[in-house]
Tab-separated table of C-alpha atoms in Angstrom:
chain	number	residue	atom	x	y	z
V	283	MET	CA	117.250	35.104	182.178
V	284	SER	CA	114.393	33.634	184.217
V	285	GLY	CA	110.920	35.092	183.856
V	286	LYS	CA	110.801	36.001	187.548
V	287	LEU	CA	114.057	37.974	187.399
V	288	LYS	CA	113.085	39.681	184.148
V	289	THR	CA	109.798	40.825	185.719
V	290	ALA	CA	111.544	42.048	188.875
V	291	LEU	CA	114.139	44.010	186.884
V	292	THR	CA	111.496	45.579	184.622
V	293	THR	CA	109.338	46.505	187.616
V	294	THR	CA	112.267	48.121	189.444
V	295	LEU	CA	113.342	50.206	186.472
V	296	THR	CA	109.735	51.251	185.735
V	297	LEU	CA	109.119	52.248	189.355
V	298	VAL	CA	112.232	54.399	189.531
V	299	GLU	CA	111.379	56.077	186.227
V	300	GLN	CA	107.888	56.886	187.562
V	301	PHE	CA	109.116	58.138	190.937
V	302	GLN	CA	111.733	60.515	189.518
V	303	PRO	CA	109.308	63.044	187.969
V	304	THR	CA	107.162	62.799	191.109
V	305	LEU	CA	110.075	64.113	193.170
V	306	SER	CA	110.984	66.848	190.696
V	307	SER	CA	107.422	68.139	190.363
V	308	ARG	CA	106.063	70.639	192.886
V	309	THR	CA	102.435	69.773	192.330
V	310	ASN	CA	102.852	66.092	191.382
V	311	ALA	CA	99.861	66.589	189.063
V	312	GLY	CA	99.412	63.632	186.740
V	313	GLN	CA	102.363	61.794	188.253
V	314	PRO	CA	102.074	58.340	189.867
V	315	THR	CA	102.881	58.514	193.581
V	316	PRO	CA	102.982	56.034	196.435
V	317	THR	CA	99.740	55.999	198.416
V	318	ILE	CA	100.025	58.340	201.421
V	319	THR	CA	97.392	57.693	204.063
V	320	ASP	CA	96.082	60.173	206.620
V	321	GLU	CA	97.684	58.057	209.335
V	322	GLN	CA	101.096	58.409	207.686
V	323	THR	CA	100.712	62.159	207.380
V	324	LYS	CA	99.553	62.543	210.964
V	325	ASP	CA	101.522	60.048	212.995
V	326	SER	CA	104.738	59.190	211.185
V	327	ASP	CA	107.899	61.247	211.388
V	328	PRO	CA	108.871	61.627	207.710
V	329	LEU	CA	112.540	62.165	208.557
V	330	ALA	CA	112.704	58.995	210.662
V	331	LEU	CA	110.960	57.095	207.855
V	332	LEU	CA	113.315	58.645	205.310
V	333	SER	CA	116.395	57.678	207.314
V	334	ALA	CA	115.109	54.122	207.841
V	335	SER	CA	114.228	53.748	204.145
V	336	ALA	CA	117.621	55.052	203.000
V	337	THR	CA	119.329	52.658	205.427
V	338	ALA	CA	117.251	49.770	204.067
V	339	LEU	CA	118.069	50.780	200.479
V	340	LYS	CA	121.780	50.810	201.279
V	341	SER	CA	121.527	47.382	202.913
V	342	HIS	CA	119.665	45.837	199.981
V	343	VAL	CA	122.040	47.439	197.492
V	344	THR	CA	124.927	45.798	199.325
V	345	LYS	CA	123.173	42.430	199.059
V	346	LEU	CA	122.265	43.021	195.409
V	347	SER	CA	125.822	43.940	194.424
V	348	LEU	CA	127.279	40.904	196.231
V	349	LEU	CA	124.795	38.585	194.526
V	350	THR	CA	125.675	40.121	191.178
V	351	LEU	CA	129.433	39.794	191.703
V	352	THR	CA	129.393	36.259	193.101
V	353	SER	CA	129.644	33.266	190.808
V	354	PRO	CA	127.490	31.440	190.006
V	355	PHE	CA	124.895	34.142	189.431
V	356	THR	CA	121.761	33.219	191.432
V	357	ALA	CA	118.789	34.643	189.534
V	358	SER	CA	116.206	33.677	192.172
V	359	ALA	CA	118.090	35.447	194.995
V	360	VAL	CA	118.514	38.626	192.897
V	361	ALA	CA	114.813	38.554	191.981
V	362	THR	CA	113.806	38.193	195.645
V	363	THR	CA	116.006	41.158	196.655
V	364	LEU	CA	114.566	43.331	193.879
V	365	SER	CA	110.999	42.349	194.821
V	366	THR	CA	111.575	43.512	198.408
V	367	LEU	CA	112.916	46.809	197.107
V	368	ASN	CA	109.923	47.222	194.772
V	369	GLU	CA	107.266	46.349	197.335
V	370	SER	CA	108.484	48.233	200.390
V	371	VAL	CA	111.842	50.021	200.339
V	372	LEU	CA	111.423	52.236	197.262
V	373	PRO	CA	107.778	53.236	197.957
V	374	SER	CA	108.673	54.031	201.596
V	375	LEU	CA	111.632	56.166	200.529
V	376	VAL	CA	109.577	58.231	198.092
V	377	THR	CA	106.615	58.458	200.498
V	378	ALA	CA	108.896	59.852	203.210
V	379	ALA	CA	110.331	62.429	200.801
V	380	LEU	CA	106.833	63.529	199.738
V	381	LEU	CA	105.740	63.913	203.376
V	382	VAL	CA	108.383	66.631	203.827
V	383	THR	CA	106.450	69.801	202.993
V	384	PRO	CA	107.218	73.542	203.008
V	385	GLU	CA	104.638	74.018	205.778
V	386	SER	CA	106.299	71.511	208.089
V	387	HIS	CA	109.965	71.698	207.121
V	388	THR	CA	110.495	74.858	204.957
V	389	ALA	CA	110.613	74.934	201.159
V	390	ALA	CA	114.427	74.899	201.075
V	391	PHE	CA	114.594	71.728	203.175
V	392	GLN	CA	111.898	70.065	201.072
V	393	SER	CA	113.855	70.889	197.925
V	394	GLU	CA	117.060	69.478	199.436
V	395	ILE	CA	115.352	66.236	200.468
V	396	ARG	CA	113.772	65.749	197.053
V	397	ILE	CA	117.043	66.405	195.247
V	398	LEU	CA	118.949	63.950	197.469
V	399	THR	CA	116.227	61.302	197.162
V	400	GLY	CA	116.205	61.767	193.400
V	401	THR	CA	119.990	61.345	193.306
V	402	ALA	CA	119.739	58.094	195.286
V	403	LEU	CA	117.091	56.779	192.888
V	404	LYS	CA	119.076	57.802	189.811
V	405	ASP	CA	122.216	56.053	191.070
V	406	PHE	CA	120.163	52.997	192.048
V	407	PHE	CA	118.647	52.910	188.540
V	408	LEU	CA	122.154	52.824	187.023
V	409	LEU	CA	123.138	49.968	189.348
V	410	VAL	CA	120.064	47.949	188.356
V	411	LYS	CA	120.920	48.491	184.683
V	412	GLU	CA	124.345	46.954	185.394
V	413	VAL	CA	122.677	44.035	187.153
V	414	GLN	CA	120.462	43.601	184.097
V	415	VAL	CA	123.510	43.442	181.816
V	416	VAL	CA	125.097	40.786	184.025
V	417	ALA	CA	121.844	38.774	184.119
V	418	GLU	CA	121.547	38.857	180.319
V	419	ASP	CA	125.187	37.821	179.795
V	420	LYS	CA	125.459	35.195	182.533
V	421	ALA	CA	124.420	32.320	180.261
V	422	SER	CA	127.444	32.855	178.039
V	423	LYS	CA	129.953	33.511	180.829
V	424	LYS	CA	131.291	31.606	183.797
V	425	GLY	CA	132.027	34.771	185.731
V	426	LEU	CA	132.655	38.514	185.490
V	427	ASP	CA	135.951	39.998	184.401
V	428	GLN	CA	137.630	42.653	186.558
V	429	LEU	CA	136.257	45.591	184.556
V	430	GLU	CA	132.684	44.320	184.944
V	431	LYS	CA	133.216	43.785	188.663
V	432	ASP	CA	134.613	47.302	189.051
V	433	THR	CA	131.644	48.758	187.161
V	434	VAL	CA	129.127	47.093	189.501
V	435	THR	CA	131.139	48.011	192.595
V	436	LEU	CA	131.404	51.681	191.559
V	437	ALA	CA	127.674	51.823	190.793
V	438	ALA	CA	126.866	50.354	194.221
V	439	GLY	CA	129.300	52.805	195.857
V	440	ARG	CA	127.472	55.777	194.357
V	441	VAL	CA	124.189	54.525	195.827
V	442	TRP	CA	125.832	54.060	199.239
V	443	ASP	CA	127.180	57.636	199.138
V	444	ALA	CA	123.770	59.025	198.148
V	445	CYS	CA	122.090	57.082	200.961
V	446	ASP	CA	124.684	58.242	203.516
V	447	THR	CA	124.108	61.883	202.541
V	448	LEU	CA	120.334	61.436	202.762
V	449	ILE	CA	120.588	59.744	206.180
V	450	ASP	CA	122.854	62.530	207.458
V	451	VAL	CA	120.502	65.342	206.367
V	452	ALA	CA	117.424	63.506	207.695
V	453	THR	CA	119.122	62.849	211.030
V	454	LYS	CA	120.175	66.480	211.499
V	455	GLY	CA	116.703	67.646	210.489
V	456	VAL	CA	115.541	71.126	209.571
V	457	VAL	CA	117.456	72.776	212.399
V	458	GLY	CA	120.745	71.169	211.378
V	459	PHE	CA	120.071	72.047	207.749
V	460	VAL	CA	119.356	75.757	208.352
V	461	VAL	CA	122.290	76.056	210.754
V	462	GLN	CA	124.604	74.670	208.070
V	463	ARG	CA	123.181	77.046	205.455
V	464	ALA	CA	123.524	80.011	207.822
V	465	GLU	CA	127.167	79.051	208.444
V	466	GLU	CA	127.734	78.992	204.681
V	467	TYR	CA	126.231	82.475	204.295
V	468	ARG	CA	128.320	83.666	207.244
V	469	ALA	CA	131.498	82.453	205.511
V	470	LEU	CA	130.530	84.362	202.348
V	471	VAL	CA	129.971	87.548	204.355
V	472	ARG	CA	133.293	87.135	206.185
V	473	ASP	CA	135.169	86.636	202.899
V	474	ALA	CA	133.511	89.666	201.294
V	475	VAL	CA	134.273	91.923	204.279
V	476	GLU	CA	137.910	90.744	204.357
V	477	GLU	CA	138.197	91.482	200.635
V	478	ILE	CA	136.928	95.030	201.136
V	479	GLU	CA	139.300	95.487	204.097
V	480	ALA	CA	142.261	94.397	201.972
V	481	TRP	CA	141.305	96.661	199.067
V	482	ASP	CA	143.398	99.797	198.639
V	483	PRO	CA	141.536	102.607	196.837
V	484	ASP	CA	144.918	104.124	195.841
V	485	GLU	CA	146.174	100.922	194.258
V	486	GLU	CA	146.910	101.359	190.569
V	487	GLY	CA	144.474	99.738	188.181
V	488	ASP	CA	144.994	98.693	184.576
V	489	GLU	CA	148.329	100.262	183.501
V	490	PHE	CA	147.301	100.440	179.834
V	491	PHE	CA	144.222	102.544	180.565
V	492	ASP	CA	146.117	104.608	183.160
V	493	GLU	CA	148.697	105.517	180.509
V	494	LEU	CA	145.937	106.520	178.101
V	495	LEU	CA	144.339	108.708	180.757
V	496	ASP	CA	147.700	110.262	181.640
V	497	ALA	CA	148.375	110.977	177.969
V	498	GLY	CA	144.993	112.635	177.654
V	499	ALA	CA	145.671	114.719	180.728
V	500	ASP	CA	149.056	115.826	179.327
V	501	MET	CA	147.388	116.978	176.120
V	502	ALA	CA	144.782	118.889	178.105
V	503	GLY	CA	147.535	120.633	179.985
V	504	ASP	CA	145.864	121.458	183.340
V	505	ASP	CA	147.737	118.997	185.616
V	506	SER	CA	147.076	120.828	188.893
V	507	LYS	CA	143.305	120.538	188.613
V	508	ASP	CA	143.550	116.846	187.708
V	509	ASP	CA	145.805	116.151	190.695
V	510	GLU	CA	143.380	118.000	192.947
V	511	SER	CA	140.468	115.992	191.581
V	512	ASP	CA	142.363	112.710	192.015
V	513	GLU	CA	143.132	113.546	195.636
V	514	GLU	CA	139.508	114.398	196.357
V	515	GLY	CA	138.329	111.213	194.654
V	516	SER	CA	140.806	109.110	196.600
V	517	ALA	CA	139.786	110.679	199.890
V	518	ALA	CA	136.123	110.078	199.096
V	519	LEU	CA	136.787	106.405	198.278
V	520	HIS	CA	138.724	105.919	201.523
V	521	LYS	CA	135.835	107.479	203.432
V	522	ARG	CA	133.331	105.280	201.620
V	523	LYS	CA	135.355	102.152	202.360
V	524	LYS	CA	135.578	103.108	206.041
V	525	ASP	CA	131.818	103.748	206.224
V	526	ALA	CA	131.073	100.452	204.490
V	527	LEU	CA	133.154	98.507	207.014
V	528	ARG	CA	131.474	100.347	209.900
V	529	MET	CA	128.193	98.962	208.565
V	530	LEU	CA	129.315	95.526	207.405
V	531	LYS	CA	131.234	94.414	210.498
V	532	PRO	CA	128.170	94.610	212.792
V	533	ILE	CA	126.139	92.885	210.059
V	534	ALA	CA	128.616	89.990	210.010
V	535	GLN	CA	128.004	89.584	213.767
V	536	ILE	CA	124.337	88.679	213.348
V	537	TYR	CA	125.129	85.241	211.914
V	538	PRO	CA	126.798	83.632	214.958
V	539	ALA	CA	124.336	85.435	217.230
V	540	ILE	CA	121.259	84.148	215.370
V	541	ILE	CA	122.700	80.656	214.932
V	542	THR	CA	123.536	80.267	218.628
V	543	ASN	CA	120.561	82.018	220.188
V	544	ARG	CA	117.743	81.171	217.799
V	545	LEU	CA	118.338	78.562	215.096
V	546	LYS	CA	119.947	75.975	217.373
V	547	LYS	CA	117.164	76.556	219.897
V	548	ALA	CA	114.263	76.276	217.447
V	549	PRO	CA	111.504	74.047	218.896
V	550	VAL	CA	111.159	70.660	217.180
V	551	PRO	CA	108.867	69.652	215.571
V	552	LEU	CA	108.419	73.032	213.966
V	553	THR	CA	105.026	74.689	214.070
V	554	PRO	CA	103.732	76.290	210.847
V	555	SER	CA	104.359	79.772	212.297
V	556	THR	CA	107.950	78.906	213.269
V	557	THR	CA	108.542	77.356	209.841
V	558	LYS	CA	107.363	80.566	208.190
V	559	VAL	CA	109.688	82.683	210.359
V	560	ILE	CA	112.684	80.449	209.587
V	561	GLU	CA	111.854	80.469	205.870
V	562	THR	CA	111.813	84.283	205.749
V	563	LEU	CA	114.877	84.534	207.988
V	564	MET	CA	116.947	82.280	205.727
V	565	LYS	CA	115.965	84.253	202.623
V	566	ASN	CA	117.274	87.431	204.250
V	567	LEU	CA	120.464	85.760	205.493
V	568	GLN	CA	121.056	84.466	201.966
V	569	GLN	CA	120.559	87.865	200.333
V	570	ILE	CA	122.993	89.705	202.638
V	571	PRO	CA	126.232	88.321	201.089
V	572	GLU	CA	124.797	88.981	197.624
V	573	HIS	CA	124.239	92.652	198.492
V	574	ILE	CA	127.698	92.923	200.107
V	575	ASP	CA	129.253	91.686	196.854
V	576	GLU	CA	127.388	94.497	195.108
V	577	VAL	CA	128.693	96.984	197.708
V	578	ALA	CA	132.242	95.830	196.948
V	579	GLY	CA	131.630	96.166	193.221
V	580	ALA	CA	130.308	99.704	193.692
V	581	LEU	CA	133.417	100.647	195.667
V	582	TYR	CA	135.760	99.277	192.995
V	583	GLU	CA	133.756	101.051	190.281
V	584	ASP	CA	133.529	104.292	192.303
V	585	ASP	CA	129.767	104.253	191.745
V	586	LEU	CA	128.243	106.306	194.558
V	587	ASP	CA	124.591	105.710	193.641
V	588	LYS	CA	125.035	101.953	193.466
V	589	TYR	CA	127.074	101.978	196.673
V	590	THR	CA	124.401	103.861	198.613
V	591	ARG	CA	121.635	101.674	197.235
V	592	GLN	CA	123.385	98.380	198.016
V	593	VAL	CA	124.465	99.442	201.501
V	594	GLY	CA	120.825	100.287	202.164
V	595	LYS	CA	119.644	96.896	200.916
V	596	THR	CA	122.262	95.119	203.054
V	597	LYS	CA	121.143	97.032	206.125
V	598	ASP	CA	117.446	96.379	205.400
V	599	CYS	CA	117.933	92.603	204.998
V	600	SER	CA	119.989	92.441	208.184
V	601	SER	CA	117.438	94.444	210.179
V	602	LYS	CA	114.602	92.256	208.909
V	603	ALA	CA	116.531	89.137	209.959
V	604	ILE	CA	117.117	90.532	213.454
V	605	ASN	CA	113.513	91.674	213.878
V	606	LEU	CA	112.194	88.278	212.830
V	607	VAL	CA	113.933	86.472	215.701
V	608	ALA	CA	114.557	89.224	218.239
V	609	LEU	CA	112.073	87.594	220.598
V	610	PRO	CA	112.374	84.025	221.938
V	611	TRP	CA	110.470	81.345	220.001
V	612	ALA	CA	107.949	80.946	222.806
V	613	ALA	CA	107.197	84.670	222.949
V	614	LYS	CA	104.398	86.302	221.008
V	615	ARG	CA	105.658	87.435	217.608
V	616	SER	CA	105.491	91.217	217.756
V	617	SER	CA	107.712	94.192	217.077
V	618	VAL	CA	110.989	94.256	218.983
V	619	ASP	CA	110.188	97.851	220.005
V	620	GLU	CA	107.103	96.772	221.925
V	621	GLU	CA	107.277	95.990	225.626
V	622	THR	CA	107.464	92.215	225.412
V	623	GLU	CA	109.352	89.855	227.649
V	624	GLY	CA	112.552	88.780	225.928
V	625	ASP	CA	116.013	87.450	226.711
V	626	LYS	CA	119.645	88.529	226.356
V	627	PHE	CA	119.466	88.224	222.589
V	628	THR	CA	116.411	90.511	222.557
V	629	THR	CA	118.416	93.157	224.431
V	630	TRP	CA	121.393	92.666	222.125
V	631	SER	CA	119.085	93.005	219.099
V	632	LYS	CA	117.790	96.386	220.277
V	633	THR	CA	121.342	97.666	220.750
V	634	TRP	CA	122.393	96.278	217.366
V	635	LEU	CA	119.468	97.929	215.576
V	636	LYS	CA	120.266	101.256	217.225
V	637	VAL	CA	123.967	101.129	216.308
V	638	VAL	CA	123.333	100.071	212.702
V	639	GLY	CA	120.611	102.705	212.369
V	640	GLU	CA	123.029	105.429	213.421
V	641	VAL	CA	125.738	104.185	211.048
V	642	SER	CA	123.212	104.039	208.220
V	643	LYS	CA	122.099	107.612	208.926
V	644	SER	CA	125.728	108.758	208.863
V	645	ILE	CA	126.332	107.050	205.522
V	646	ASP	CA	123.181	108.576	204.024
V	647	GLU	CA	124.224	112.059	205.125
V	648	SER	CA	127.758	111.555	203.799
V	649	SER	CA	126.427	110.348	200.441
V	650	LYS	CA	124.034	113.300	200.126
V	651	SER	CA	126.791	115.806	200.873
V	652	ARG	CA	129.001	114.119	198.303
V	653	ILE	CA	126.278	114.361	195.649
V	654	ASN	CA	125.611	118.001	196.497
């Protein structure tokens, strides 16, 4: 192996190893990072830079893999390609990822970008290791066998896939990212509501335990009281299921409404205040399906306290989400109850809050009467 190629390979592997912890660390304290100038922070679009850098990485990886697979192995050409990657492509990629901050793009989007960039670097590192093996063995071989060729091709393919994913997320931006996440949460809510709808409170459970309970009841002797109690319990569960669906169906409606009327219309680039609103909104939208799962569990377990508590949490998260974006982005952020100029979604939000508030009050009263 030539000295120039050996240096280029060592530099590439060292750079990637140094950049990886930089991307995984929140503070980057004590970690080597590419130099980020004030001009880069101010003037450059980090997502455009990220997309361009990922495209350049994919292009150079294609060239690198072809040079590695083609006989005779040209050490000087491989070294030149690696040098370009070391001097510009890799530093630009990591710089772009580090310029994506929670203040400008939300913490969730920053995390996604850093994970995807880290994946691209990890896969690139593995490709370079394969190139290193080929470079070390080339003196004793005339060419690569099929297994070696397949190994290099698969390694290059993983880098291409990682770059494509990174380019796609960067191109769609924060708005595309949060819309996709909101759609995912919406699907979870829809599935949970459908599961509750399909559940039959009278459906028999575990036959083994039912037989044990029946045997115990026979020994106790008082069948009429047990039957009466079972009927009351069944009626209460049916009522609870009906109340839950009265609450959950309107809650499921907030996802398409918020996606269409607010998230897709978010002003780009995001201002710090808009970023903060979206960050809080997405946390609430994420928590809703988690609470609905707990509501379902409480129904199956016939746990009234848990049911009431989780229905309340679901309603609270949903109301917070609606209140956060009830007003248009350009409007002053204030309470939806205040006289502020809004739009059709603002009007819909007020109606939704009123309806859900009434349903919630009905559920609370029903739960209290059941406890008493």
